[in-house]
PDB file of C-alpha atoms in Angstrom:
ATOM      1  CA  PRO A   1      -3.981 -59.777 180.059  1.00 69.00           C
ATOM      2  CA  ILE A   2      -4.868 -54.887 180.602  1.00 82.00           C
ATOM      3  CA  ILE A   3      -7.900 -54.924 183.543  1.00 87.00           C
ATOM      4  CA  ALA A   4     -10.030 -51.749 182.304  1.00 88.00           C
ATOM      5  CA  TRP A   5     -13.261 -50.510 183.579  1.00 89.00           C
ATOM      6  CA  ASP A   6     -16.012 -50.361 180.707  1.00 88.00           C
ATOM      7  CA  CYS A   7     -17.999 -46.816 181.114  1.00 87.00           C
ATOM      8  CA  LYS A   8     -20.977 -48.339 179.568  1.00 86.00           C
ATOM      9  CA  THR A   9     -21.500 -51.996 180.578  1.00 87.00           C
ATOM     10  CA  SER A  10     -20.322 -50.834 184.037  1.00 88.00           C
ATOM     11  CA  GLN A  11     -17.703 -53.317 184.546  1.00 90.00           C
ATOM     12  CA  GLU A  12     -14.528 -54.585 184.936  1.00 90.00           C
ATOM     13  CA  VAL A  13     -12.645 -55.885 180.655  1.00 89.00           C
ATOM     14  CA  MET A  14      -9.872 -58.274 180.661  1.00 85.00           C
ATOM     15  CA  ILE A  15      -8.363 -56.986 176.962  1.00 82.00           C
ATOM     16  CA  ILE A  16      -5.184 -57.992 174.689  1.00 71.00           C
ATOM     17  CA  LEU A  17      -3.493 -56.854 172.600  1.00 68.00           C
ATOM     18  CA  ALA A  18      -2.544 -57.951 169.874  1.00 60.00           C
ATOM     19  CA  ILE A  19      -0.681 -55.541 167.458  1.00 56.00           C
ATOM     20  CA  HIS A  20      -0.003 -56.963 163.687  1.00 61.00           C
ATOM     21  CA  HIS A  21       2.840 -56.402 161.385  1.00 63.00           C
ATOM     22  CA  LEU A  22       1.551 -58.352 158.754  1.00 63.00           C
ATOM     23  CA  PRO A  23       5.370 -57.452 155.924  1.00 66.00           C
ATOM     24  CA  ALA A  24       4.888 -60.295 152.031  1.00 65.00           C
ATOM     25  CA  ASP A  25       5.304 -59.655 148.729  1.00 70.00           C
ATOM     26  CA  ASN A  26       1.671 -57.869 146.884  1.00 70.00           C
ATOM     27  CA  PRO A  27      -0.299 -60.656 146.842  1.00 72.00           C
ATOM     28  CA  MET A  28       0.302 -62.953 150.143  1.00 74.00           C
ATOM     29  CA  GLN A  29      -1.590 -59.150 151.252  1.00 71.00           C
ATOM     30  CA  SER A  30      -4.079 -59.634 149.899  1.00 71.00           C
ATOM     31  CA  LEU A  31      -4.099 -62.738 151.160  1.00 71.00           C
ATOM     32  CA  LEU A  32      -4.016 -62.092 154.777  1.00 67.00           C
ATOM     33  CA  ALA A  33      -6.180 -58.566 153.654  1.00 67.00           C
ATOM     34  CA  SER A  34      -9.305 -61.254 152.539  1.00 68.00           C
ATOM     35  CA  HIS A  35      -9.064 -59.137 149.081  1.00 70.00           C
ATOM     36  CA  ILE A  36      -9.540 -60.647 146.067  1.00 72.00           C
ATOM     37  CA  GLY A  37      -5.950 -59.678 144.619  1.00 74.00           C
ATOM     38  CA  LEU A  38      -3.593 -57.967 142.068  1.00 74.00           C
ATOM     39  CA  LYS A  39      -5.840 -59.485 138.831  1.00 77.00           C
ATOM     40  CA  GLY A  40      -8.948 -58.617 140.908  1.00 76.00           C
ATOM     41  CA  ASN A  41     -11.287 -55.772 139.281  1.00 79.00           C
ATOM     42  CA  CYS A  42     -10.435 -54.046 142.428  1.00 77.00           C
ATOM     43  CA  PHE A  43      -7.075 -54.794 143.050  1.00 76.00           C
ATOM     44  CA  CYS A  44      -5.864 -52.517 146.019  1.00 77.00           C
ATOM     45  CA  GLN A  45      -6.582 -53.844 148.722  1.00 73.00           C
ATOM     46  CA  LYS A  46      -6.842 -50.876 150.612  1.00 73.00           C
ATOM     47  CA  CYS A  47      -9.237 -49.008 148.541  1.00 74.00           C
ATOM     48  CA  TYR A  48     -11.848 -49.471 146.203  1.00 72.00           C
ATOM     49  CA  ALA A  49      -9.461 -48.600 142.953  1.00 75.00           C
ATOM     50  CA  GLY A  50      -9.949 -50.021 140.078  1.00 76.00           C
ATOM     51  CA  GLY A  51     -13.466 -51.216 138.528  1.00 79.00           C
ATOM     52  CA  SER A  52     -14.244 -53.143 135.045  1.00 82.00           C
ATOM     53  CA  GLN A  53     -11.070 -52.529 132.195  1.00 79.00           C
ATOM     54  CA  GLU A  54     -14.051 -50.907 130.153  1.00 83.00           C
ATOM     55  CA  PHE A  55     -14.483 -47.351 133.643  1.00 83.00           C
ATOM     56  CA  LYS A  56     -10.350 -48.072 133.722  1.00 79.00           C
ATOM     57  CA  GLN A  57     -10.214 -47.040 130.177  1.00 81.00           C
ATOM     58  CA  LEU A  58     -12.651 -44.136 130.469  1.00 79.00           C
ATOM     59  CA  ASN A  59     -11.809 -40.728 131.801  1.00 82.00           C
ATOM     60  CA  GLU A  60     -13.141 -40.853 135.464  1.00 80.00           C
ATOM     61  CA  GLY A  61     -12.337 -44.026 135.744  1.00 77.00           C
ATOM     62  CA  TYR A  62      -7.885 -44.005 134.749  1.00 79.00           C
ATOM     63  CA  ASP A  63      -8.079 -40.474 136.846  1.00 78.00           C
ATOM     64  CA  SER A  64      -8.854 -42.595 140.117  1.00 74.00           C
ATOM     65  CA  LEU A  65      -5.511 -45.003 139.470  1.00 79.00           C
ATOM     66  CA  PHE A  66      -4.117 -41.930 140.281  1.00 79.00           C
ATOM     67  CA  LYS A  67      -6.207 -41.074 143.799  1.00 73.00           C
ATOM     68  CA  MET A  68      -6.123 -43.334 147.313  1.00 68.00           C
ATOM     69  CA  GLY A  69      -9.467 -44.024 149.154  1.00 60.00           C
ATOM     70  CA  ILE A  70     -10.666 -45.772 152.169  1.00 55.00           C
ATOM     71  CA  LYS A  71     -11.309 -49.135 151.719  1.00 56.00           C
ATOM     72  CA  ASP A  72     -12.822 -51.044 155.261  1.00 53.00           C
ATOM     73  CA  SER A  73     -15.302 -53.804 155.115  1.00 54.00           C
ATOM     74  CA  LEU A  74     -17.005 -53.949 157.592  1.00 56.00           C
ATOM     75  CA  ALA A  75     -17.547 -50.573 158.354  1.00 59.00           C
ATOM     76  CA  ASP A  76     -19.681 -50.650 154.876  1.00 62.00           C
ATOM     77  CA  LYS A  77     -21.617 -52.877 156.340  1.00 67.00           C
ATOM     78  CA  TYR A  78     -22.086 -51.557 158.811  1.00 70.00           C
ATOM     79  CA  GLN A  79     -22.966 -48.076 156.986  1.00 72.00           C
ATOM     80  CA  LYS A  80     -25.313 -49.396 155.152  1.00 76.00           C
ATOM     81  CA  ASP A  81     -27.141 -51.246 157.756  1.00 80.00           C
ATOM     82  CA  LEU A  82     -27.038 -48.268 159.880  1.00 81.00           C
ATOM     83  CA  ILE A  83     -28.705 -46.360 156.950  1.00 84.00           C
ATOM     84  CA  ALA A  84     -31.539 -48.598 155.955  1.00 84.00           C
ATOM     85  CA  GLN A  85     -32.496 -49.527 159.279  1.00 85.00           C
ATOM     86  CA  ARG A  86     -32.508 -46.098 160.521  1.00 85.00           C
ATOM     87  CA  ARG A  87     -35.439 -44.832 157.510  1.00 86.00           C
ATOM     88  CA  MET A  88     -37.248 -48.184 158.393  1.00 87.00           C
ATOM     89  CA  LEU A  89     -37.492 -46.577 162.411  1.00 86.00           C
ATOM     90  CA  GLU A  90     -38.145 -43.437 160.805  1.00 86.00           C
ATOM     91  CA  GLY A  91     -41.301 -44.454 158.369  1.00 86.00           C
ATOM     92  CA  GLU A  92     -41.934 -46.819 161.528  1.00 86.00           C
ATOM     93  CA  ALA A  93     -42.280 -43.936 163.700  1.00 84.00           C
ATOM     94  CA  THR A  94     -44.129 -41.176 161.536  1.00 85.00           C
ATOM     95  CA  ALA A  95     -46.552 -44.019 160.772  1.00 86.00           C
ATOM     96  CA  SER A  96     -47.322 -44.067 163.484  1.00 84.00           C
ATOM     97  CA  GLY A  97     -47.935 -40.161 164.369  1.00 83.00           C
ATOM     98  CA  LYS A  98     -45.060 -39.443 165.104  1.00 83.00           C
ATOM     99  CA  ASP A  99     -42.393 -36.547 163.931  1.00 83.00           C
ATOM    100  CA  ALA A 100     -39.470 -38.302 163.187  1.00 80.00           C
ATOM    101  CA  TYR A 101     -37.093 -35.282 162.656  1.00 80.00           C
ATOM    102  CA  THR A 102     -38.076 -33.957 166.918  1.00 85.00           C
ATOM    103  CA  PRO A 103     -35.142 -34.295 169.173  1.00 83.00           C
ATOM    104  CA  GLU A 104     -37.440 -37.333 171.412  1.00 84.00           C
ATOM    105  CA  THR A 105     -38.040 -39.003 168.463  1.00 84.00           C
ATOM    106  CA  VAL A 106     -34.501 -38.815 166.873  1.00 85.00           C
ATOM    107  CA  ALA A 107     -33.188 -39.869 169.789  1.00 85.00           C
ATOM    108  CA  MET A 108     -34.436 -42.500 170.827  1.00 86.00           C
ATOM    109  CA  ILE A 109     -34.226 -43.705 166.650  1.00 85.00           C
ATOM    110  CA  THR A 110     -30.330 -43.084 167.776  1.00 85.00           C
ATOM    111  CA  GLN A 111     -30.303 -45.496 170.782  1.00 85.00           C
ATOM    112  CA  GLN A 112     -32.228 -47.696 169.477  1.00 85.00           C
ATOM    113  CA  GLN A 113     -29.161 -48.203 167.159  1.00 82.00           C
ATOM    114  CA  GLU A 114     -26.969 -47.482 169.357  1.00 81.00           C
ATOM    115  CA  SER A 115     -29.037 -50.790 171.299  1.00 82.00           C
ATOM    116  CA  TRP A 116     -28.526 -52.489 168.177  1.00 79.00           C
ATOM    117  CA  LEU A 117     -24.929 -52.450 166.979  1.00 75.00           C
ATOM    118  CA  SER A 118     -23.258 -53.193 170.371  1.00 74.00           C
ATOM    119  CA  THR A 119     -25.527 -56.263 169.766  1.00 75.00           C
ATOM    120  CA  GLN A 120     -23.403 -57.233 166.601  1.00 68.00           C
ATOM    121  CA  LYS A 121     -20.428 -59.377 166.793  1.00 59.00           C
ATOM    122  CA  GLU A 122     -18.463 -59.199 164.308  1.00 57.00           C
ATOM    123  CA  THR A 123     -15.865 -56.173 164.983  1.00 51.00           C
ATOM    124  CA  ILE A 124     -12.318 -57.427 163.523  1.00 48.00           C
ATOM    125  CA  LYS A 125     -11.868 -55.471 160.955  1.00 49.00           C
ATOM    126  CA  PRO A 126      -9.795 -56.351 157.997  1.00 51.00           C
ATOM    127  CA  LEU A 127      -5.851 -56.338 158.235  1.00 53.00           C
ATOM    128  CA  LEU A 128      -6.122 -53.402 155.538  1.00 56.00           C
ATOM    129  CA  SER A 129      -3.513 -51.090 157.851  1.00 58.00           C
ATOM    130  CA  ASP A 130      -0.795 -53.556 158.486  1.00 65.00           C
ATOM    131  CA  THR A 131       0.061 -54.588 155.241  1.00 69.00           C
ATOM    132  CA  PRO A 132       1.459 -52.086 154.385  1.00 73.00           C
ATOM    133  CA  ALA A 133       3.224 -51.661 151.149  1.00 75.00           C
ATOM    134  CA  GLU A 134       6.632 -53.492 151.095  1.00 78.00           C
ATOM    135  CA  PRO A 135       9.398 -51.450 148.740  1.00 82.00           C
ATOM    136  CA  LEU A 136      11.065 -54.352 147.978  1.00 83.00           C
ATOM    137  CA  TYR A 137       8.355 -56.033 145.900  1.00 81.00           C
ATOM    138  CA  THR A 138       6.153 -52.241 145.243  1.00 83.00           C
ATOM    139  CA  VAL A 139       8.333 -50.818 144.144  1.00 87.00           C
ATOM    140  CA  LEU A 140      12.106 -52.595 142.765  1.00 88.00           C
ATOM    141  CA  LEU A 141       9.519 -56.022 141.604  1.00 86.00           C
ATOM    142  CA  GLY A 142       6.712 -53.591 140.044  1.00 88.00           C
ATOM    143  CA  VAL A 143       7.317 -49.942 139.436  1.00 89.00           C
ATOM    144  CA  ILE A 144      11.122 -50.369 138.756  1.00 91.00           C
ATOM    145  CA  LYS A 145      11.236 -53.852 136.462  1.00 91.00           C
ATOM    146  CA  TYR A 146       7.869 -52.020 134.453  1.00 91.00           C
ATOM    147  CA  ILE A 147      10.162 -49.507 133.557  1.00 92.00           C
ATOM    148  CA  TRP A 148      13.069 -51.445 133.466  1.00 90.00           C
ATOM    149  CA  GLY A 149      11.038 -53.505 130.528  1.00 90.00           C
ATOM    150  CA  ILE A 150      10.438 -51.082 128.829  1.00 91.00           C
ATOM    151  CA  THR A 151      14.058 -49.136 128.570  1.00 91.00           C
ATOM    152  CA  CYS A 152      15.193 -52.299 127.194  1.00 91.00           C
ATOM    153  CA  THR A 153      12.633 -53.023 125.139  1.00 91.00           C
ATOM    154  CA  ALA A 154      12.194 -50.118 122.942  1.00 90.00           C
ATOM    155  CA  ILE A 155      16.620 -50.018 123.434  1.00 90.00           C
ATOM    156  CA  GLY A 156      16.621 -53.681 121.881  1.00 88.00           C
ATOM    157  CA  GLN A 157      14.588 -52.386 118.670  1.00 90.00           C
ATOM    158  CA  THR A 158      17.413 -49.632 117.775  1.00 88.00           C
ATOM    159  CA  HIS A 159      19.564 -52.578 117.971  1.00 90.00           C
ATOM    160  CA  GLN A 160      21.572 -50.328 121.644  1.00 88.00           C
ATOM    161  CA  LEU A 161      21.285 -53.220 123.984  1.00 89.00           C
ATOM    162  CA  GLY A 162      25.043 -53.128 123.833  1.00 90.00           C
ATOM    163  CA  LEU A 163      25.721 -48.634 123.625  1.00 89.00           C
ATOM    164  CA  LEU A 164      23.607 -49.417 127.332  1.00 87.00           C
ATOM    165  CA  GLU A 165      25.632 -52.241 128.795  1.00 89.00           C
ATOM    166  CA  THR A 166      29.224 -50.525 127.834  1.00 90.00           C
ATOM    167  CA  GLN A 167      27.758 -46.935 129.068  1.00 88.00           C
ATOM    168  CA  LEU A 168      26.185 -48.706 132.865  1.00 88.00           C
ATOM    169  CA  ALA A 169      30.167 -50.301 133.339  1.00 88.00           C
ATOM    170  CA  SER A 170      31.379 -47.086 133.094  1.00 88.00           C
ATOM    171  CA  ILE A 171      29.293 -45.707 135.952  1.00 85.00           C
ATOM    172  CA  ASN A 172      31.266 -45.136 139.342  1.00 86.00           C
ATOM    173  CA  THR A 173      29.340 -46.366 142.165  1.00 84.00           C
ATOM    174  CA  ASP A 174      31.751 -45.757 144.610  1.00 83.00           C
ATOM    175  CA  GLY A 175      29.812 -42.284 145.780  1.00 81.00           C
ATOM    176  CA  LEU A 176      26.397 -44.888 146.282  1.00 80.00           C
ATOM    177  CA  GLY A 177      27.849 -47.938 148.894  1.00 81.00           C
ATOM    178  CA  ILE A 178      27.613 -50.821 146.001  1.00 84.00           C
ATOM    179  CA  PRO A 179      30.415 -52.591 144.141  1.00 86.00           C
ATOM    180  CA  PRO A 180      30.493 -51.856 140.214  1.00 86.00           C
ATOM    181  CA  LEU A 181      28.196 -52.654 138.133  1.00 86.00           C
ATOM    182  CA  CYS A 182      27.673 -55.754 136.218  1.00 88.00           C
ATOM    183  CA  ALA A 183      26.495 -55.154 133.226  1.00 87.00           C
ATOM    184  CA  THR A 184      27.375 -57.742 130.796  1.00 90.00           C
ATOM    185  CA  TYR A 185      24.239 -59.593 133.241  1.00 90.00           C
ATOM    186  CA  LEU A 186      22.638 -56.749 133.012  1.00 89.00           C
ATOM    187  CA  ILE A 187      21.957 -57.395 129.731  1.00 89.00           C
ATOM    188  CA  GLN A 188      22.669 -61.040 128.991  1.00 88.00           C
ATOM    189  CA  TYR A 189      19.780 -61.344 131.597  1.00 88.00           C
ATOM    190  CA  CYS A 190      17.162 -59.020 131.686  1.00 86.00           C
ATOM    191  CA  GLY A 191      14.497 -60.223 131.572  1.00 87.00           C
ATOM    192  CA  GLY A 192      15.168 -62.448 135.108  1.00 88.00           C
ATOM    193  CA  LEU A 193      17.180 -59.489 137.638  1.00 88.00           C
ATOM    194  CA  ILE A 194      16.664 -59.833 141.337  1.00 88.00           C
ATOM    195  CA  GLY A 195      15.245 -56.757 144.518  1.00 88.00           C
ATOM    196  CA  ARG A 196      18.833 -55.608 144.901  1.00 88.00           C
ATOM    197  CA  GLN A 197      20.097 -55.962 141.071  1.00 89.00           C
ATOM    198  CA  PHE A 198      17.374 -52.784 140.491  1.00 90.00           C
ATOM    199  CA  LYS A 199      17.156 -50.850 142.882  1.00 90.00           C
ATOM    200  CA  ALA A 200      21.144 -50.522 141.707  1.00 90.00           C
ATOM    201  CA  ILE A 201      19.081 -49.967 138.331  1.00 89.00           C
ATOM    202  CA  MET A 202      16.988 -47.844 140.054  1.00 90.00           C
ATOM    203  CA  GLN A 203      20.060 -44.932 141.548  1.00 89.00           C
ATOM    204  CA  THR A 204      22.384 -45.414 137.845  1.00 88.00           C
ATOM    205  CA  MET A 205      20.199 -45.756 134.571  1.00 88.00           C
ATOM    206  CA  THR A 206      19.509 -41.524 134.616  1.00 88.00           C
ATOM    207  CA  PHE A 207      23.609 -41.581 133.299  1.00 88.00           C
ATOM    208  CA  ALA A 208      23.556 -44.446 131.669  1.00 85.00           C
ATOM    209  CA  LEU A 209      20.919 -43.655 129.189  1.00 87.00           C
ATOM    210  CA  HIS A 210      21.597 -40.361 127.001  1.00 83.00           C
ATOM    211  CA  ASP A 211      20.860 -40.321 124.110  1.00 84.00           C
ATOM    212  CA  ILE A 212      19.600 -43.641 123.639  1.00 87.00           C
ATOM    213  CA  VAL A 213      16.326 -43.770 124.864  1.00 85.00           C
ATOM    214  CA  SER A 214      13.872 -40.715 124.177  1.00 87.00           C
ATOM    215  CA  GLY A 215      13.172 -38.083 126.103  1.00 86.00           C
ATOM    216  CA  ASP A 216      10.109 -39.455 128.007  1.00 91.00           C
ATOM    217  CA  ILE A 217      11.879 -42.279 129.232  1.00 89.00           C
ATOM    218  CA  LEU A 218      14.975 -40.560 130.616  1.00 90.00           C
ATOM    219  CA  THR A 219      12.335 -38.246 132.364  1.00 92.00           C
ATOM    220  CA  VAL A 220      10.409 -41.483 134.137  1.00 91.00           C
ATOM    221  CA  TRP A 221      13.768 -42.654 135.443  1.00 91.00           C
ATOM    222  CA  LYS A 222      14.716 -38.936 137.041  1.00 92.00           C
ATOM    223  CA  ALA A 223      11.564 -39.529 138.714  1.00 91.00           C
ATOM    224  CA  ALA A 224      11.782 -43.345 139.369  1.00 91.00           C
ATOM    225  CA  GLY A 225      14.844 -42.130 141.003  1.00 90.00           C
ATOM    226  CA  LYS A 226      14.177 -39.807 143.189  1.00 90.00           C
ATOM    227  CA  VAL A 227      11.301 -41.550 144.941  1.00 89.00           C
ATOM    228  CA  GLY A 228      13.868 -44.123 145.674  1.00 88.00           C
ATOM    229  CA  ALA A 229      16.320 -41.924 146.626  1.00 87.00           C
ATOM    230  CA  LEU A 230      13.394 -40.960 149.521  1.00 88.00           C
ATOM    231  CA  LEU A 231      12.517 -44.406 150.345  1.00 87.00           C
ATOM    232  CA  TRP A 232      15.796 -45.538 151.326  1.00 86.00           C
ATOM    233  CA  TYR A 233      16.540 -42.134 153.049  1.00 82.00           C
ATOM    234  CA  PRO A 234      18.402 -43.082 156.396  1.00 81.00           C
ATOM    235  CA  GLU A 235      16.963 -40.764 158.634  1.00 82.00           C
ATOM    236  CA  ILE A 236      14.081 -39.157 158.123  1.00 84.00           C
ATOM    237  CA  MET A 237      14.032 -35.686 160.435  1.00 85.00           C
ATOM    238  CA  ASP A 238      10.855 -33.739 159.837  1.00 85.00           C
ATOM    239  CA  VAL A 239       8.050 -36.639 158.706  1.00 86.00           C
ATOM    240  CA  GLU A 240       5.498 -34.660 157.623  1.00 88.00           C
ATOM    241  CA  ALA A 241       8.086 -32.707 155.169  1.00 89.00           C
ATOM    242  CA  TYR A 242       9.322 -35.486 153.813  1.00 86.00           C
ATOM    243  CA  LEU A 243       6.041 -36.881 153.315  1.00 90.00           C
ATOM    244  CA  THR A 244       5.127 -34.186 151.117  1.00 90.00           C
ATOM    245  CA  GLU A 245       7.425 -34.363 148.977  1.00 90.00           C
ATOM    246  CA  LEU A 246       7.949 -38.113 148.877  1.00 88.00           C
ATOM    247  CA  SER A 247       3.703 -38.333 147.917  1.00 89.00           C
ATOM    248  CA  HIS A 248       4.499 -34.750 145.458  1.00 90.00           C
ATOM    249  CA  GLU A 249       7.475 -37.560 143.949  1.00 90.00           C
ATOM    250  CA  ILE A 250       5.463 -40.221 142.899  1.00 89.00           C
ATOM    251  CA  ASP A 251       2.868 -38.669 141.604  1.00 89.00           C
ATOM    252  CA  ASN A 252       5.449 -36.906 139.484  1.00 90.00           C
ATOM    253  CA  LEU A 253       6.309 -40.315 138.302  1.00 90.00           C
ATOM    254  CA  LEU A 254       3.196 -41.641 138.007  1.00 90.00           C
ATOM    255  CA  ASP A 255       2.500 -38.999 135.665  1.00 90.00           C
ATOM    256  CA  ASP A 256       6.101 -39.081 133.768  1.00 90.00           C
ATOM    257  CA  MET A 257       4.737 -43.309 133.896  1.00 90.00           C
ATOM    258  CA  ALA A 258       1.340 -42.242 132.110  1.00 89.00           C
ATOM    259  CA  ILE A 259       3.291 -40.465 129.151  1.00 91.00           C
ATOM    260  CA  VAL A 260       5.185 -42.885 128.715  1.00 88.00           C
ATOM    261  CA  ASP A 261       2.952 -45.872 128.327  1.00 87.00           C
ATOM    262  CA  PRO A 262      -0.261 -45.593 129.761  1.00 86.00           C
ATOM    263  CA  SER A 263      -1.693 -48.668 129.078  1.00 87.00           C
ATOM    264  CA  ARG A 264       0.975 -49.552 132.481  1.00 86.00           C
ATOM    265  CA  ILE A 265      -1.035 -47.748 134.784  1.00 83.00           C
ATOM    266  CA  ILE A 266      -4.002 -50.246 134.124  1.00 83.00           C
ATOM    267  CA  GLN A 267      -2.887 -53.277 133.487  1.00 83.00           C
ATOM    268  CA  LYS A 268       0.089 -52.957 136.830  1.00 85.00           C
ATOM    269  CA  PRO A 269      -1.968 -52.187 139.920  1.00 83.00           C
ATOM    270  CA  LYS A 270       1.692 -52.161 141.768  1.00 85.00           C
ATOM    271  CA  PHE A 271       1.664 -47.944 140.482  1.00 86.00           C
ATOM    272  CA  HIS A 272      -1.372 -47.752 141.743  1.00 82.00           C
ATOM    273  CA  ILE A 273      -0.735 -49.110 145.150  1.00 82.00           C
ATOM    274  CA  LEU A 274       2.713 -46.723 145.284  1.00 84.00           C
ATOM    275  CA  LEU A 275       0.377 -44.334 146.252  1.00 82.00           C
ATOM    276  CA  HIS A 276      -0.115 -45.852 149.798  1.00 81.00           C
ATOM    277  CA  ILE A 277       3.107 -45.520 150.676  1.00 82.00           C
ATOM    278  CA  VAL A 278       3.173 -42.487 151.483  1.00 82.00           C
ATOM    279  CA  GLU A 279       0.076 -43.381 154.832  1.00 81.00           C
ATOM    280  CA  ASP A 280       2.474 -46.443 155.229  1.00 76.00           C
ATOM    281  CA  ILE A 281       4.492 -44.493 155.973  1.00 77.00           C
ATOM    282  CA  ARG A 282       3.102 -42.049 158.455  1.00 75.00           C
TER     283      ARG A 282
END
């Protein structure tokens, strides 16, 4: 333990630091953060995004899915208790004939609240900042998987999956550091791919989809490719510039996805969770 001096109690204290880093898939992170999970109305363990299905279909609710918030259930609890307590103390001061807003009365009420707060034992914050969004589960097995599903469905309806297979097989992957794409496998088992295959798809689909899908779907893949290139960036020289660009590209991806299939933003929480990656990197 670390020996330190507590200026309030005027005595030495021992501090034991516990550094938490809990990488996991999204359901496990929700469990670790004592969160209801991705199937709950408020599906994000890091903020209060979401609500009922009816609310999320309104302009206000839908717009909230494109924004980050902050969640701290412990701070919320104390904040509500302190506000209610302060109103009660101010009422008592007024009832006793005092002006509740004089400096002396305000100082007295503040001191009473500080004394009460110091007696509270529940001081462990939820592990919200210790559950960073994982690119594997949030991006590859989330966002990219959903876009891939939409794309395969759209191409299947026009009976052009064979053409997609041919164009994927013809892509030169030498500069990507990955082996040639197994196009036949990707198309035959398009519903059962794994992370490394989605990572390869994310980097190459933009070049394989011309004249096969609509311009909106192609635009989504371009945005997804840019986000992927930034997330797997080998070395960040200027963090703030990098995060600004990443945030911009994530916003573009969500906007483009909302054009292709607005309902996916509501149904798939990982599109919103993607927003929190910026702060997790910071």
